Short mmCIF file of C-alpha atoms in Angstrom, two decimals:
data_model
loop_
_atom_site.label_atom_id
_atom_site.label_comp_id
_atom_site.label_asym_id
_atom_site.label_seq_id
_atom_site.Cartn_x
_atom_site.Cartn_y
_atom_site.Cartn_z
CA MET A 184 20.54 -221.07 123.95
CA TYR A 185 21.53 -221.23 127.59
CA THR A 186 21.36 -224.39 129.70
CA ASN A 187 19.26 -224.23 132.87
CA GLN A 188 22.39 -223.72 134.98
CA GLN A 189 23.70 -220.94 132.68
CA ALA A 190 20.29 -219.25 132.62
CA SER A 191 20.20 -219.29 136.42
CA GLN A 192 23.68 -217.73 136.56
CA VAL A 193 22.66 -215.02 134.07
CA GLN A 194 19.52 -214.25 136.08
CA GLN A 195 21.54 -213.97 139.31
CA SER A 196 24.12 -211.74 137.60
CA ILE A 197 21.53 -209.35 136.15
CA THR A 198 19.53 -209.25 139.39
CA HIS A 199 22.69 -208.39 141.30
CA TYR A 200 23.76 -205.61 138.97
CA THR A 201 20.31 -204.09 138.50
CA LYS A 202 19.94 -203.77 142.27
CA LYS A 203 23.45 -202.44 142.62
CA CYS A 204 23.39 -199.83 139.85
CA ASN A 205 19.62 -199.24 139.66
CA VAL A 206 19.67 -200.02 135.93
CA HIS A 207 21.86 -197.10 134.93
CA THR A 208 24.48 -197.01 132.12
CA PHE A 209 22.57 -197.09 128.82
CA MET A 210 19.18 -196.40 130.39
CA ASP A 211 20.25 -193.15 132.01
CA VAL A 212 21.56 -191.98 128.63
CA LEU A 213 17.96 -191.79 127.38
CA ASN A 214 16.80 -190.17 130.61
CA SER A 215 19.62 -187.61 130.79
CA PRO A 216 18.76 -183.88 130.60
CA GLU A 217 20.86 -183.53 127.44
CA TYR A 218 18.93 -186.23 125.61
CA ILE A 219 15.56 -184.95 126.81
CA ASP A 220 16.46 -181.42 125.71
CA LYS A 221 17.50 -182.81 122.32
CA ILE A 222 14.13 -184.51 121.93
CA GLU A 223 12.09 -181.51 123.08
CA ALA A 224 13.90 -179.24 120.63
CA LEU A 225 12.87 -181.49 117.73
CA PHE A 226 9.15 -181.50 118.49
CA PRO A 227 7.40 -178.72 116.53
CA ALA A 228 5.21 -176.22 118.37
CA GLN A 229 1.61 -177.18 117.68
CA ARG A 230 -1.78 -176.75 119.23
CA VAL A 231 -2.93 -179.48 121.60
CA ARG A 232 -4.01 -182.52 119.60
CA LEU A 233 -4.91 -186.09 120.44
CA PHE A 234 -2.04 -187.33 118.27
CA SER A 235 0.84 -185.19 119.52
CA PRO A 236 4.23 -185.49 117.79
CA LYS A 237 5.54 -187.61 120.67
CA LEU A 238 2.56 -189.98 120.55
CA THR A 239 2.73 -190.09 116.75
CA VAL A 240 6.39 -191.20 116.84
CA SER A 241 5.55 -193.86 119.44
CA MET A 242 2.63 -195.17 117.40
CA PHE A 243 4.66 -195.14 114.19
CA MET A 244 7.40 -197.19 115.88
CA ALA A 245 4.82 -199.62 117.27
CA GLN A 246 3.65 -200.17 113.69
CA ALA A 247 7.23 -200.97 112.67
CA LEU A 248 7.60 -203.58 115.42
CA ASN A 249 4.25 -205.30 114.92
CA GLU A 250 3.56 -208.00 112.36
CA ASP A 251 0.29 -206.23 111.51
CA SER A 252 1.66 -202.79 110.66
CA SER A 253 -1.63 -201.27 109.55
CA CYS A 254 -2.70 -197.83 110.73
CA GLN A 255 -6.06 -199.28 111.76
CA LYS A 256 -4.50 -201.68 114.27
CA ILE A 257 -2.42 -199.03 116.02
CA VAL A 258 -5.33 -196.57 116.20
CA ASP A 259 -7.52 -199.32 117.66
CA GLU A 260 -4.89 -200.01 120.32
CA VAL A 261 -4.74 -196.33 121.31
CA ALA A 262 -8.53 -196.19 121.54
CA ILE A 263 -8.54 -199.23 123.85
CA LYS A 264 -5.80 -197.74 126.06
CA GLN A 265 -7.76 -194.49 126.31
CA ALA A 266 -10.83 -196.42 127.46
CA LEU A 267 -8.89 -198.57 129.96
CA ASN A 268 -7.31 -195.46 131.49
CA GLY A 269 -10.70 -193.87 132.03
CA ARG A 270 -10.09 -191.16 129.45
CA PRO A 271 -12.62 -190.00 126.85
CA THR A 272 -12.80 -192.54 124.05
CA CYS A 273 -11.43 -191.50 120.69
CA SER A 274 -12.58 -192.40 117.22
CA THR A 275 -11.13 -195.48 115.57
CA ASN A 276 -11.05 -193.64 112.24
CA THR A 277 -7.44 -193.50 110.97
CA GLY A 278 -7.71 -190.11 109.25
CA ALA A 279 -6.46 -187.99 112.17
CA TYR A 280 -3.49 -190.30 112.79
CA CYS A 281 -2.50 -190.32 109.11
CA LYS A 282 -2.57 -186.50 109.07
CA ALA A 283 -0.44 -186.46 112.23
CA ARG A 284 2.16 -188.64 110.49
CA GLN A 285 2.19 -186.22 107.55
CA ARG A 286 2.71 -183.25 109.90
CA MET A 287 5.63 -184.95 111.65
CA PRO A 288 8.88 -183.37 110.39
CA LEU A 289 11.44 -185.72 108.85
CA VAL A 290 14.17 -184.26 111.06
CA LEU A 291 12.46 -185.73 114.13
CA PRO A 292 12.93 -189.49 113.47
CA SER A 293 16.19 -189.05 111.53
CA THR A 294 17.89 -186.99 114.25
CA LEU A 295 16.63 -189.27 117.03
CA THR A 296 17.94 -192.32 115.17
CA ARG A 297 21.39 -190.85 114.60
CA TYR A 298 21.60 -189.40 118.11
CA THR A 299 20.52 -192.64 119.80
CA GLY A 300 22.95 -194.67 117.71
CA GLN A 301 25.85 -192.36 118.47
CA LEU A 302 25.11 -192.32 122.20
CA LEU A 303 24.84 -196.10 122.29
CA SER A 304 28.11 -196.53 120.40
CA ALA A 305 29.97 -193.86 122.38
CA ASN A 306 28.98 -195.43 125.71
CA SER A 307 29.96 -198.97 124.68
CA PRO A 308 32.72 -200.53 126.82
CA HIS A 309 36.16 -201.05 125.29
CA GLN A 310 35.81 -204.84 125.31
CA TRP A 311 33.19 -204.47 122.59
CA HIS A 312 35.83 -202.95 120.30
CA TRP A 313 38.62 -204.52 118.23
CA LYS A 314 42.12 -203.76 119.55
CA ASN A 315 40.53 -200.81 121.40
CA ARG A 316 39.28 -199.38 118.10
CA PRO A 317 35.58 -199.01 117.17
CA ILE A 318 34.59 -201.08 114.14
CA ARG A 319 32.05 -199.66 111.68
CA LEU A 320 30.25 -201.81 109.13
CA VAL A 321 28.95 -200.42 105.84
CA ASP A 322 26.72 -202.00 103.23
CA GLY A 323 23.62 -201.37 101.15
CA MET A 324 20.15 -202.89 100.97
CA THR A 325 16.95 -202.24 99.05
CA SER A 326 13.26 -201.96 99.93
CA SER A 327 10.23 -202.27 97.68
CA LEU A 328 7.66 -199.44 97.68
CA PRO A 329 3.97 -199.22 96.72
CA ASP A 330 3.49 -198.77 92.98
CA THR A 331 2.31 -195.16 92.85
CA ALA A 332 3.18 -192.50 90.30
CA ALA A 333 4.96 -190.39 92.94
CA ASN A 334 7.08 -193.29 94.16
CA GLN A 335 7.92 -194.35 90.59
CA ALA A 336 9.14 -190.83 89.81
CA ALA A 337 11.43 -190.68 92.86
CA TYR A 338 12.48 -194.36 93.00
CA PRO A 339 12.06 -195.87 89.50
CA GLN A 340 11.49 -199.59 89.19
CA PRO A 341 14.28 -201.75 87.69
CA GLY A 342 14.64 -201.47 83.93
CA SER A 343 14.20 -205.23 83.57
CA GLN A 344 10.54 -204.93 84.64
CA LYS A 345 7.82 -203.89 82.24
CA PRO A 346 5.85 -200.69 82.98
CA GLY A 347 2.89 -201.43 85.20
CA LEU A 348 4.33 -204.74 86.42
CA GLY A 349 7.19 -203.65 88.68
CA PHE A 350 7.52 -201.82 91.96
CA PRO A 351 9.59 -198.76 92.89
CA LEU A 352 12.88 -199.71 94.54
CA CYS A 353 14.79 -197.66 97.11
CA ARG A 354 18.47 -198.17 97.95
CA MET A 355 19.76 -197.56 101.48
CA VAL A 356 23.39 -197.54 102.63
CA SER A 357 23.92 -197.77 106.37
CA ILE A 358 26.82 -197.47 108.80
CA ILE A 359 26.44 -199.80 111.79
CA CYS A 360 28.54 -200.19 114.94
CA LEU A 361 29.89 -203.75 115.15
CA GLY A 362 30.14 -203.80 118.96
CA SER A 363 26.71 -202.50 119.95
CA GLY A 364 24.84 -203.18 116.71
CA ALA A 365 23.53 -199.59 116.69
CA LEU A 366 22.81 -197.91 113.37
CA LEU A 367 24.83 -194.68 113.20
CA ASP A 368 23.62 -193.20 109.93
CA MET A 369 21.76 -193.98 106.71
CA ALA A 370 21.56 -192.46 103.25
CA SER A 371 18.93 -193.39 100.69
CA GLY A 372 18.27 -192.88 97.00
CA PRO A 373 16.98 -194.56 93.84
CA CYS A 374 18.54 -197.74 92.49
CA LYS A 375 19.37 -196.30 89.09
CA GLY A 376 20.51 -193.00 87.71
CA LYS A 377 23.31 -190.61 88.57
CA GLY A 378 24.40 -190.72 92.21
CA SER A 379 22.46 -193.88 93.02
CA ASP A 380 25.46 -196.11 93.71
CA GLU A 381 26.59 -197.16 97.19
CA GLN A 382 29.84 -195.18 96.98
CA THR A 383 27.97 -191.91 96.43
CA LEU A 384 25.62 -192.59 99.33
CA LEU A 385 28.53 -193.50 101.62
CA ARG A 386 30.42 -190.31 100.75
CA SER A 387 27.45 -188.29 102.03
CA MET A 388 27.91 -189.93 105.46
CA LEU A 389 31.69 -189.76 105.92
CA ASP A 390 31.30 -187.18 108.69
CA THR A 391 29.72 -189.96 110.79
CA LEU A 392 33.12 -191.67 110.98
CA GLN A 393 35.50 -190.49 113.68
CA THR A 394 39.29 -190.63 114.03
CA ASP A 395 40.54 -194.12 114.95
CA ASP A 396 37.47 -195.90 113.55
CA VAL A 397 37.95 -198.95 111.31
CA LEU A 398 35.51 -199.35 108.41
CA LEU A 399 34.64 -202.83 107.07
CA GLY A 400 32.98 -203.23 103.69
CA ASP A 401 32.66 -205.54 100.72
CA ALA A 402 34.29 -205.24 97.30
CA PHE A 403 32.16 -202.21 96.26
CA TYR A 404 34.18 -199.90 98.52
CA ALA A 405 37.83 -200.72 97.75
CA THR A 406 38.45 -197.62 95.60
CA TYR A 407 41.33 -195.16 95.55
CA PHE A 408 39.44 -191.98 96.42
CA LEU A 409 37.47 -193.57 99.26
CA LEU A 410 40.66 -194.92 100.81
CA CYS A 411 42.18 -191.43 100.52
CA ALA A 412 39.13 -189.85 102.16
CA LEU A 413 39.29 -192.34 105.04
CA LYS A 414 43.00 -191.76 105.57
CA ASP A 415 42.42 -188.00 105.59
CA LYS A 416 39.94 -188.49 108.47
CA GLY A 417 42.25 -190.81 110.43
CA VAL A 418 40.04 -193.82 109.64
CA ASP A 419 41.36 -197.19 108.46
CA GLY A 420 39.52 -199.39 105.98
CA VAL A 421 39.39 -203.13 105.42
CA PHE A 422 37.66 -204.19 102.20
CA GLU A 423 37.57 -207.16 99.89
CA GLN A 424 39.40 -206.70 96.60
CA HIS A 425 37.11 -205.97 93.65
CA GLY A 426 36.57 -208.96 91.38
CA SER A 427 38.17 -207.41 88.31
CA ARG A 428 41.33 -206.48 90.24
CA ARG A 429 41.75 -209.90 91.85
CA LEU A 430 42.98 -211.29 88.52
CA THR A 431 45.78 -208.71 88.30
CA THR A 432 46.93 -208.81 91.94
CA ASP A 433 50.63 -209.74 91.91
CA PHE A 434 52.08 -210.56 95.33
CA THR A 435 55.66 -210.60 93.95
CA GLN A 436 55.56 -206.81 93.63
CA GLY A 437 55.94 -204.12 96.30
CA GLU A 438 57.17 -204.54 99.88
CA LEU A 439 56.73 -208.17 100.91
CA LEU A 440 55.39 -208.75 104.42
CA GLY A 441 54.84 -212.48 104.21
CA THR A 442 53.24 -215.14 102.07
CA ARG A 443 50.71 -213.40 99.81
CA ASP A 444 50.95 -210.26 101.90
CA HIS A 445 52.53 -207.06 100.61
CA ILE A 446 52.39 -203.26 100.56
CA ILE A 447 52.03 -201.53 97.21
CA THR A 448 51.78 -197.96 96.02
CA ILE A 449 48.76 -197.09 93.90
CA HIS A 450 48.47 -193.94 91.82
CA LYS A 451 45.68 -191.45 91.31
CA SER A 452 43.84 -191.75 88.03
CA LYS A 453 44.81 -189.10 85.50
CA LYS A 454 41.18 -188.49 84.63
CA LYS A 455 38.97 -186.79 87.21
CA PRO A 456 35.80 -188.74 88.07
CA GLN A 457 32.59 -186.95 87.12
CA TRP A 458 31.29 -186.87 90.69
CA MET A 459 34.37 -185.03 92.01
CA THR A 460 34.96 -181.31 91.94
CA GLN A 461 38.27 -180.07 90.63
CA ASP A 462 39.31 -178.92 94.13
CA GLU A 463 38.58 -182.37 95.58
CA TYR A 464 40.58 -184.02 92.81
CA ASP A 465 43.54 -181.66 93.31
CA HIS A 466 43.43 -182.17 97.08
CA ALA A 467 43.64 -185.97 96.78
CA PRO A 468 47.22 -187.30 97.06
CA ASP A 469 48.96 -188.51 93.90
CA THR A 470 49.88 -191.86 95.48
CA LEU A 471 48.63 -194.02 98.32
CA LYS A 472 50.17 -197.00 100.09
CA VAL A 473 47.83 -199.92 100.74
CA ARG A 474 48.27 -203.46 101.92
CA GLU A 475 46.99 -206.44 99.96
CA LEU A 476 46.78 -209.90 101.48
CA LYS A 477 45.14 -213.20 100.65
CA THR A 478 43.53 -214.96 103.59
CA GLY A 479 40.49 -217.14 104.07
CA GLY A 480 40.07 -217.48 100.31
CA LYS A 481 39.69 -213.70 99.86
CA ILE A 482 42.04 -210.91 98.83
CA LEU A 483 41.71 -208.00 101.24
CA VAL A 484 42.75 -204.38 100.72
CA THR A 485 43.49 -202.34 103.84
CA THR A 486 45.25 -199.23 105.09
CA LEU A 487 46.42 -201.17 108.19
CA LEU A 488 50.01 -201.53 106.98
CA CYS A 489 51.81 -202.96 110.03
CA ALA A 490 52.00 -206.76 109.88
CA HIS A 491 53.07 -206.95 113.54
CA LYS A 492 50.12 -204.99 114.96
CA THR A 493 47.62 -206.49 112.52
CA PRO A 494 48.78 -209.92 111.31
CA LYS A 495 46.93 -211.79 108.57
CA ILE A 496 45.06 -214.04 110.97
CA ALA A 497 43.75 -211.01 112.88
CA LEU A 498 42.51 -209.36 109.68
CA GLN A 499 40.92 -212.61 108.55
CA LYS A 500 38.97 -212.89 111.81
CA LEU A 501 38.05 -209.21 111.65
CA TYR A 502 36.71 -209.39 108.10
CA LYS A 503 34.51 -212.34 109.02
CA GLU A 504 32.73 -209.95 111.39
CA ARG A 505 31.53 -207.99 108.34
CA TRP A 506 28.79 -210.59 107.92
CA HIS A 507 27.02 -209.16 110.97
CA ILE A 508 25.69 -206.29 108.88
CA GLU A 509 23.97 -208.81 106.61
CA VAL A 510 22.28 -210.27 109.69
CA ASP A 511 21.37 -206.75 110.86
CA PHE A 512 19.72 -206.06 107.50
CA ARG A 513 17.83 -209.33 107.80
CA ASN A 514 16.58 -208.20 111.22
CA ILE A 515 15.49 -204.84 109.81
CA LYS A 516 13.92 -206.16 106.60
CA THR A 517 12.53 -209.56 107.60
CA THR A 518 12.04 -209.49 111.38
CA MET A 519 10.75 -205.91 111.45
CA GLY A 520 9.16 -205.94 107.98
CA MET A 521 11.06 -203.13 106.25
CA GLU A 522 11.54 -205.20 103.10
CA ILE A 523 8.24 -203.87 101.72
CA LEU A 524 7.28 -200.36 102.83
CA SER A 525 3.69 -199.13 102.83
CA CYS A 526 3.72 -195.33 102.38
CA ARG A 527 2.54 -194.03 99.02
CA THR A 528 4.55 -190.81 98.65
CA PRO A 529 8.35 -190.27 98.70
CA SER A 530 8.20 -187.89 101.67
CA MET A 531 6.30 -190.42 103.79
CA VAL A 532 8.51 -193.27 102.56
CA GLU A 533 11.55 -191.47 103.94
CA LYS A 534 9.85 -190.91 107.30
CA GLU A 535 8.81 -194.57 107.39
CA MET A 536 12.40 -195.70 106.79
CA TRP A 537 13.73 -193.57 109.65
CA ILE A 538 10.97 -194.76 111.98
CA TYR A 539 11.97 -198.36 111.32
CA LEU A 540 15.60 -197.52 112.02
CA LEU A 541 14.71 -195.63 115.21
CA ALA A 542 12.76 -198.67 116.43
CA TYR A 543 15.76 -200.85 115.50
CA ASN A 544 18.10 -198.69 117.58
CA LEU A 545 15.80 -198.77 120.60
CA ILE A 546 15.71 -202.58 120.42
CA ARG A 547 19.52 -202.54 120.17
CA LEU A 548 19.57 -200.35 123.27
CA LEU A 549 17.64 -202.99 125.23
CA MET A 550 19.98 -205.70 123.95
CA ALA A 551 23.08 -203.69 124.86
CA GLN A 552 21.81 -203.00 128.37
CA SER A 553 20.94 -206.66 128.90
CA ALA A 554 24.30 -207.81 127.50
CA LEU A 555 26.19 -205.38 129.72
CA LEU A 556 24.43 -206.61 132.84
CA ALA A 557 24.76 -210.29 131.87
CA GLY A 558 28.45 -209.99 130.98
CA VAL A 559 28.05 -211.12 127.35
CA MET A 560 28.43 -209.46 123.95
CA PRO A 561 25.33 -207.82 122.40
CA ARG A 562 25.77 -209.96 119.29
CA GLN A 563 25.17 -213.07 121.42
CA ILE A 564 21.59 -211.98 122.20
CA SER A 565 18.66 -212.73 119.89
CA PHE A 566 17.20 -209.69 118.15
CA LYS A 567 13.87 -211.34 117.35
CA HIS A 568 13.50 -212.59 120.92
CA THR A 569 14.06 -209.04 122.18
CA VAL A 570 11.44 -207.66 119.78
CA GLN A 571 8.90 -210.23 120.93
CA LEU A 572 9.56 -209.48 124.59
CA TRP A 573 9.40 -205.72 124.07
CA ILE A 574 6.05 -205.91 122.26
CA ALA A 575 4.63 -208.04 125.09
CA TRP A 576 6.16 -205.71 127.71
CA GLN A 577 4.68 -202.60 126.12
CA GLY A 578 1.28 -204.23 125.95
CA ARG A 579 1.29 -204.77 129.71
CA HIS A 580 3.01 -201.58 130.88
CA TYR A 581 1.80 -198.85 128.54
CA GLU A 582 1.12 -196.46 131.42
CA TYR A 583 4.86 -196.00 132.01
CA GLY A 584 7.47 -194.32 129.84
CA TYR A 585 9.52 -196.24 127.28
CA PHE A 586 12.30 -197.31 129.65
CA ILE A 587 10.98 -196.15 133.02
CA HIS A 588 9.50 -199.01 135.02
CA PRO A 589 10.26 -200.33 138.51
CA TYR A 590 10.62 -203.91 137.20
CA ILE A 591 12.49 -203.30 133.96
CA GLY A 592 15.38 -205.35 135.34
CA GLU A 593 13.13 -208.39 134.96
CA LEU A 594 12.83 -207.60 131.26
CA PHE A 595 16.63 -207.65 130.92
CA ILE A 596 16.72 -211.07 132.56
CA LEU A 597 14.27 -212.41 129.99
CA ILE A 598 16.17 -210.82 127.09
CA ALA A 599 19.50 -212.36 128.15
CA GLN A 600 18.07 -215.86 128.44
CA GLN A 601 18.17 -216.46 124.67
CA GLN A 602 21.66 -216.72 123.21
CA VAL A 603 22.33 -216.87 119.48
CA GLY A 604 23.95 -220.14 118.41
CA ARG A 605 27.52 -220.00 117.15
CA ARG A 606 27.95 -221.85 113.88
CA PRO A 607 31.30 -220.80 112.36
CA GLY A 608 31.69 -221.60 108.68
CA ARG A 609 27.99 -222.27 108.25
CA MET A 610 26.91 -222.55 104.62
CA GLU A 611 23.33 -222.68 103.36
CA PRO A 612 21.92 -222.70 99.80
CA ARG A 613 20.10 -219.55 98.75
CA ALA A 614 16.92 -221.45 97.96
CA VAL A 615 13.57 -222.14 99.62
CA LYS A 616 12.03 -225.56 100.08
CA ARG A 617 8.36 -224.56 100.41
CA ARG A 618 6.65 -224.19 97.04
CA PRO A 619 4.59 -221.07 96.33
CA LYS A 620 0.92 -221.27 95.47
CA PRO A 621 0.41 -222.12 91.78
CA PHE A 622 -0.81 -218.72 90.64
CA PRO A 623 0.58 -217.46 87.33
CA LEU A 624 2.62 -214.26 87.33
CA LEU A 625 0.94 -211.02 86.31
CA THR A 626 2.37 -210.27 82.86
CA LYS A 627 0.30 -207.20 81.99
CA PRO A 628 -0.92 -204.11 83.87
CA ARG A 629 -3.64 -204.93 86.39
CA THR A 630 -6.17 -202.58 84.75
CA GLN A 631 -5.73 -204.41 81.45
CA ALA A 632 -6.06 -207.81 83.17
CA ARG A 633 -9.29 -206.71 84.87
CA GLU A 634 -10.75 -205.60 81.56
CA GLU A 635 -9.96 -208.96 79.97
CA ILE A 636 -11.68 -210.75 82.86
CA ARG A 637 -14.80 -208.64 82.35
CA LYS A 638 -14.88 -209.62 78.69
CA ASN A 639 -13.75 -213.24 78.79
CA GLY A 640 -14.23 -214.34 82.40
CA HIS A 641 -11.58 -215.81 84.70
CA PRO A 642 -8.99 -218.13 83.12
CA LYS A 643 -9.03 -221.77 84.08
CA LYS A 644 -7.36 -222.56 87.39
CA LEU A 645 -4.08 -224.43 87.32
CA LYS A 646 -4.25 -227.98 88.62
#
């Protein structure tokens, strides 16, 4: 957090720049003719309705950003705004809004999310990059879904849970820009079955990566064919060595670059993986040079072979930045509430996921604009603080567009006032102190438990 003197300096800096540039840069990206045309092309042609596609997207995003994400709350808010603006009052029944969400095409939120993320990343200044190269983070997360037959069919619950006691589970793999924090792309699927692993989902998004990008990932991604695919696109990778291979890593072999730092040649497997076509297997090179190094207690695998341009200490510091994607997932799942989704069909679940991610990118846009004007890095600004301010701002200025307001510079001042604390090497136990309420776990289907209560009454309460 800033001191009073630092906060005053930040406020003066933002006030100066907002007056000087009239809050351009990232803001005018969303107000540019190209972006507006892109949005208009996505909206389907429909008859005039109260819940237009544009209003439906806005309401859906407001649900994602509010702690109470019920449809009833957002419909009530729209009804109040209609009344305050002197317009005919609308019904507070949620049926029309729910039908509007069902009519909304999936391509609308997904394209807007990708397009906004790419624009935000492409317009980021070079000082937000690493050695003038954009850094991309990749990792996977899961979300729990309502226990409906449709969701169970598309996203089966884990095999360790008994039928009727578990919840459908969806896996999502995302590519995030390290500098701006923007989400560039996402692929989703079930957590078990063919093609449900993180590698398969990442391969479906490789076109998101551009020449000269650097991809950071954990030990799930350090595989031969992925490294070949990245090299073919002009992308470098930095991954942690897989646990099973750490035991066989021998730094006395290959071309020595320094202490526990060498270049080795790895060979293509003789057996074609099931997921590959024969043409893809034949196109992959027979050998590949990679660099292995031990630093910071980890063994890293990378295609950055030059020890002079990328010394060990630089790669160690770079790989530590991978943890930011874990914090980003915490912001999406915990701060925004995406950990447990609410839609009851797979088609609506997918729309709900993209709406959450679109709302995330728009918050990142506010943070990037504020950071640019304050002369700090976007990662130094609090995500939760920005969400809280944006919700309050929308509640007071709903008559304006999303980012069009004569005093929006004041919002950037407020956003930049909260700085995230720097605690390098922080370690915390993965445990909670607060005890849960002493209710027993449900060990049988709810219908069966209800029937037993009807026959035998409620069991005795635990003391």
